[in-house]
């Protein structure tokens, strides 16, 4: 079981979930059907009833079924039949299904009608641009209100308490055949349980009592997966089915890696999805979701690092290698051609958002910076391109990429390593900038490609960020630290995975092990939040974040005896 307040109840492929979370940091008293098509929109409210009043219930959730229990008064159970359909069954308890939008205008709200074709009740939503059909399968509604109403109105359908009833709710575009029962409610629940179990067995076959959060991590990924729709031409794993319902162009790498061993096709789709929206300059979008592609920022080029690890697990064919090589080449050329000041060897970020560390103290003062993390990621990406070119039989290109990696590494060490630390540098003035952000230590991702004396100094500084829960993005004794400061203190999954990997490859295995153990323990205690308070370990912000779940799976799998 899991907390419905932390993790939404959903199903692989579905664009909607059942949750009390109806907007950013906004929790309703009742559970809602919340759609993520054209944004995040609460569509229907579920109010359990007993004796004509709202019933006091306990809500429990498993991957297969969501229930409202009211002791002797009865139970309501909800389960997905497929990605677009839920079945809801009541025994003893009643249920009012209310339209969340209270007013219909020419551009907003919902319209409720009684369809004479099949007798179902159909809701049309301006917010999602979709329809929601409620078909009564068993029982008779006690009350229906707001059919055909315009403007402000109470629109709802009430199923009576005291008996047994069942309904089906579907999200769809314009029309479909009348709903026909094809399986019992209990068989529907059983089928979902088997589908999820097969997924968990595929992505985490190694799980046991020493990895107690693995199955829930698998559920977070499974339930956040959506079918192709809108701007997503492939199945996509959203970062969350709460308000962070997008795919950002570095988050997706961690989900791809976690899926690679058991769901190779889905893993490759995750890696490629932002590349489907690569612009003519080679840049990836900042983020992609159902009805939005944003290009106002980019994200860090960790894709060479990720592709190297993916290729260790995915049996990529020649066409996939060619496609990956071409897209990664264009993405790298974007940084080399469009993000380097003439005469400079190092590329720069235009804002903290480009680094993924939006408000890190690295960017206090100057915003347009040449940084060590960016240079290190490009070294790894150039080396991966060289390896790909050689594998594809392009020796001249392989040499060019290899030479580029050497030049970028030389610039990183020669220009940004100053007085025993990496500094950032203004791209405009050359002014150096020091901070205490963990981001400044990210060149450890180069692993054994760093001189041993430099990796040793980085490791010592990284150890200074380690609390009992994990790596603080800003040391807790820093003037810039804030407990809920986003990238100015909290523990984040991607930073943990990247640094743990770099430490391990540079020989600092004991420190890497400590970081892995503490982060895994943190997830087992506090779930899969967007980030965590570095001092208390409490989950912060969005509480069902897929890259956190994926990072747990990656570290847990690697911790196994044969990992």
PDB file of C-alpha atoms in Angstrom, residues 270-395:
ATOM      1  CA  UNK A 270      12.713   7.787 -22.948  1.00  0.00           C
ATOM      2  CA  UNK A 271      16.216   8.595 -24.115  1.00  0.00           C
ATOM      3  CA  UNK A 272      15.047   9.660 -27.563  1.00  0.00           C
ATOM      4  CA  UNK A 273      11.898  11.551 -26.635  1.00  0.00           C
ATOM      5  CA  UNK A 274      13.409  15.062 -26.192  1.00  0.00           C
ATOM      6  CA  UNK A 275      15.532  14.480 -29.315  1.00  0.00           C
ATOM      7  CA  UNK A 276      12.263  14.194 -31.276  1.00  0.00           C
ATOM      8  CA  UNK A 277      11.979  17.960 -30.711  1.00  0.00           C
ATOM      9  CA  UNK A 278      15.606  18.915 -31.425  1.00  0.00           C
ATOM     10  CA  UNK A 279      15.687  22.279 -33.195  1.00  0.00           C
ATOM     11  CA  UNK A 280      17.695  23.161 -36.350  1.00  0.00           C
ATOM     12  CA  UNK A 281      20.589  24.434 -34.211  1.00  0.00           C
ATOM     13  CA  UNK A 282      20.814  21.028 -32.522  1.00  0.00           C
ATOM     14  CA  UNK A 283      19.423  22.186 -29.163  1.00  0.00           C
ATOM     15  CA  UNK A 284      17.084  20.028 -27.130  1.00  0.00           C
ATOM     16  CA  UNK A 285      13.997  21.666 -25.633  1.00  0.00           C
ATOM     17  CA  UNK A 286      13.915  22.552 -21.978  1.00  0.00           C
ATOM     18  CA  UNK A 287      10.851  20.331 -21.555  1.00  0.00           C
ATOM     19  CA  UNK A 288       8.131  18.497 -23.438  1.00  0.00           C
ATOM     20  CA  UNK A 289       4.629  17.507 -22.402  1.00  0.00           C
ATOM     21  CA  UNK A 290       1.221  16.861 -23.931  1.00  0.00           C
ATOM     22  CA  UNK A 291       0.529  20.324 -25.338  1.00  0.00           C
ATOM     23  CA  UNK A 292       3.756  22.250 -24.809  1.00  0.00           C
ATOM     24  CA  UNK A 293       7.352  22.234 -26.021  1.00  0.00           C
ATOM     25  CA  UNK A 294       9.538  24.870 -24.360  1.00  0.00           C
ATOM     26  CA  UNK A 295      12.776  26.148 -25.901  1.00  0.00           C
ATOM     27  CA  UNK A 296      13.411  29.147 -23.613  1.00  0.00           C
ATOM     28  CA  UNK A 297      16.139  27.222 -21.768  1.00  0.00           C
ATOM     29  CA  UNK A 298      18.078  24.011 -22.354  1.00  0.00           C
ATOM     30  CA  UNK A 299      19.363  21.360 -19.969  1.00  0.00           C
ATOM     31  CA  UNK A 300      22.920  20.072 -19.331  1.00  0.00           C
ATOM     32  CA  UNK A 301      24.488  17.696 -21.894  1.00  0.00           C
ATOM     33  CA  UNK A 302      24.610  14.575 -19.731  1.00  0.00           C
ATOM     34  CA  UNK A 303      23.465  12.503 -22.711  1.00  0.00           C
ATOM     35  CA  UNK A 304      26.888  11.155 -23.638  1.00  0.00           C
ATOM     36  CA  UNK A 305      27.317   9.949 -20.059  1.00  0.00           C
ATOM     37  CA  UNK A 306      23.851   8.372 -20.167  1.00  0.00           C
ATOM     38  CA  UNK A 307      24.237   6.799 -23.617  1.00  0.00           C
ATOM     39  CA  UNK A 308      27.486   5.120 -22.621  1.00  0.00           C
ATOM     40  CA  UNK A 309      25.692   3.432 -19.729  1.00  0.00           C
ATOM     41  CA  UNK A 310      22.611   2.641 -21.817  1.00  0.00           C
ATOM     42  CA  UNK A 311      24.693   0.910 -24.466  1.00  0.00           C
ATOM     43  CA  UNK A 312      26.022  -1.451 -21.800  1.00  0.00           C
ATOM     44  CA  UNK A 313      22.458  -2.770 -21.371  1.00  0.00           C
ATOM     45  CA  UNK A 314      20.534  -2.090 -24.588  1.00  0.00           C
ATOM     46  CA  UNK A 315      21.063  -4.241 -27.704  1.00  0.00           C
ATOM     47  CA  UNK A 316      20.953  -1.292 -30.128  1.00  0.00           C
ATOM     48  CA  UNK A 317      20.819  -2.122 -33.822  1.00  0.00           C
ATOM     49  CA  UNK A 318      22.646  -0.268 -36.594  1.00  0.00           C
ATOM     50  CA  UNK A 319      19.732   2.068 -37.323  1.00  0.00           C
ATOM     51  CA  UNK A 320      19.417   3.028 -33.654  1.00  0.00           C
ATOM     52  CA  UNK A 321      23.163   3.645 -33.395  1.00  0.00           C
ATOM     53  CA  UNK A 322      23.065   5.856 -36.494  1.00  0.00           C
ATOM     54  CA  UNK A 323      20.078   7.792 -35.207  1.00  0.00           C
ATOM     55  CA  UNK A 324      21.625   8.195 -31.765  1.00  0.00           C
ATOM     56  CA  UNK A 325      24.949   9.270 -33.224  1.00  0.00           C
ATOM     57  CA  UNK A 326      23.387  11.883 -35.502  1.00  0.00           C
ATOM     58  CA  UNK A 327      21.238  13.389 -32.791  1.00  0.00           C
ATOM     59  CA  UNK A 328      23.990  13.405 -30.170  1.00  0.00           C
ATOM     60  CA  UNK A 329      26.380  14.985 -32.700  1.00  0.00           C
ATOM     61  CA  UNK A 330      23.943  17.843 -33.382  1.00  0.00           C
ATOM     62  CA  UNK A 331      23.333  18.372 -29.646  1.00  0.00           C
ATOM     63  CA  UNK A 332      27.080  18.571 -29.028  1.00  0.00           C
ATOM     64  CA  UNK A 333      27.649  20.913 -31.965  1.00  0.00           C
ATOM     65  CA  UNK A 334      25.019  23.243 -30.458  1.00  0.00           C
ATOM     66  CA  UNK A 335      27.248  23.717 -27.415  1.00  0.00           C
ATOM     67  CA  UNK A 336      30.452  24.039 -29.424  1.00  0.00           C
ATOM     68  CA  UNK A 337      29.058  26.325 -32.143  1.00  0.00           C
ATOM     69  CA  UNK A 338      26.465  28.435 -30.310  1.00  0.00           C
ATOM     70  CA  UNK A 339      27.545  28.467 -26.683  1.00  0.00           C
ATOM     71  CA  UNK A 340      31.208  29.461 -26.952  1.00  0.00           C
ATOM     72  CA  UNK A 341      32.405  33.044 -27.031  1.00  0.00           C
ATOM     73  CA  UNK A 342      34.663  33.549 -30.088  1.00  0.00           C
ATOM     74  CA  UNK A 343      38.189  32.602 -29.076  1.00  0.00           C
ATOM     75  CA  UNK A 344      37.046  30.683 -25.976  1.00  0.00           C
ATOM     76  CA  UNK A 345      37.576  26.959 -25.587  1.00  0.00           C
ATOM     77  CA  UNK A 346      34.889  26.513 -22.931  1.00  0.00           C
ATOM     78  CA  UNK A 347      31.120  26.551 -23.462  1.00  0.00           C
ATOM     79  CA  UNK A 348      28.765  28.498 -21.193  1.00  0.00           C
ATOM     80  CA  UNK A 349      25.322  28.424 -19.639  1.00  0.00           C
ATOM     81  CA  UNK A 350      23.086  31.455 -20.093  1.00  0.00           C
ATOM     82  CA  UNK A 351      21.208  30.875 -16.828  1.00  0.00           C
ATOM     83  CA  UNK A 352      21.159  28.427 -13.943  1.00  0.00           C
ATOM     84  CA  UNK A 353      18.144  26.768 -15.556  1.00  0.00           C
ATOM     85  CA  UNK A 354      20.406  25.585 -18.402  1.00  0.00           C
ATOM     86  CA  UNK A 355      22.484  23.626 -15.885  1.00  0.00           C
ATOM     87  CA  UNK A 356      19.420  21.990 -14.334  1.00  0.00           C
ATOM     88  CA  UNK A 357      20.490  23.544 -11.005  1.00  0.00           C
ATOM     89  CA  UNK A 358      18.197  26.537 -11.452  1.00  0.00           C
ATOM     90  CA  UNK A 359      19.084  28.694  -8.429  1.00  0.00           C
ATOM     91  CA  UNK A 360      22.365  27.143  -7.256  1.00  0.00           C
ATOM     92  CA  UNK A 361      24.720  29.597  -5.550  1.00  0.00           C
ATOM     93  CA  UNK A 362      27.131  29.063  -8.454  1.00  0.00           C
ATOM     94  CA  UNK A 363      24.944  31.523 -10.369  1.00  0.00           C
ATOM     95  CA  UNK A 364      24.717  34.215  -7.686  1.00  0.00           C
ATOM     96  CA  UNK A 365      25.999  37.386  -9.325  1.00  0.00           C
ATOM     97  CA  UNK A 366      26.969  36.399 -12.840  1.00  0.00           C
ATOM     98  CA  UNK A 367      24.442  34.256 -14.682  1.00  0.00           C
ATOM     99  CA  UNK A 368      26.202  33.608 -18.004  1.00  0.00           C
ATOM    100  CA  UNK A 369      28.992  31.304 -16.886  1.00  0.00           C
ATOM    101  CA  UNK A 370      31.597  28.862 -18.116  1.00  0.00           C
ATOM    102  CA  UNK A 371      31.464  26.088 -15.518  1.00  0.00           C
ATOM    103  CA  UNK A 372      33.350  22.927 -14.691  1.00  0.00           C
ATOM    104  CA  UNK A 373      30.308  20.670 -14.805  1.00  0.00           C
ATOM    105  CA  UNK A 374      29.442  21.742 -18.353  1.00  0.00           C
ATOM    106  CA  UNK A 375      32.997  21.194 -19.560  1.00  0.00           C
ATOM    107  CA  UNK A 376      33.147  17.771 -17.902  1.00  0.00           C
ATOM    108  CA  UNK A 377      29.828  16.663 -19.409  1.00  0.00           C
ATOM    109  CA  UNK A 378      31.051  17.751 -22.845  1.00  0.00           C
ATOM    110  CA  UNK A 379      34.285  15.783 -22.416  1.00  0.00           C
ATOM    111  CA  UNK A 380      32.234  12.662 -21.707  1.00  0.00           C
ATOM    112  CA  UNK A 381      29.894  13.405 -24.597  1.00  0.00           C
ATOM    113  CA  UNK A 382      32.750  13.971 -27.053  1.00  0.00           C
ATOM    114  CA  UNK A 383      34.372  10.702 -25.961  1.00  0.00           C
ATOM    115  CA  UNK A 384      31.111   8.818 -26.454  1.00  0.00           C
ATOM    116  CA  UNK A 385      30.744  10.322 -29.926  1.00  0.00           C
ATOM    117  CA  UNK A 386      34.269   9.181 -30.727  1.00  0.00           C
ATOM    118  CA  UNK A 387      33.418   5.643 -29.614  1.00  0.00           C
ATOM    119  CA  UNK A 388      30.202   5.654 -31.651  1.00  0.00           C
ATOM    120  CA  UNK A 389      31.949   6.971 -34.754  1.00  0.00           C
ATOM    121  CA  UNK A 390      34.578   4.244 -34.504  1.00  0.00           C
ATOM    122  CA  UNK A 391      31.911   1.573 -34.101  1.00  0.00           C
ATOM    123  CA  UNK A 392      30.089   2.931 -37.154  1.00  0.00           C
ATOM    124  CA  UNK A 393      33.246   2.795 -39.252  1.00  0.00           C
ATOM    125  CA  UNK A 394      33.975   6.541 -39.356  1.00  0.00           C
ATOM    126  CA  UNK A 395      37.609   6.790 -38.200  1.00  0.00           C
TER     127      UNK A 395
END
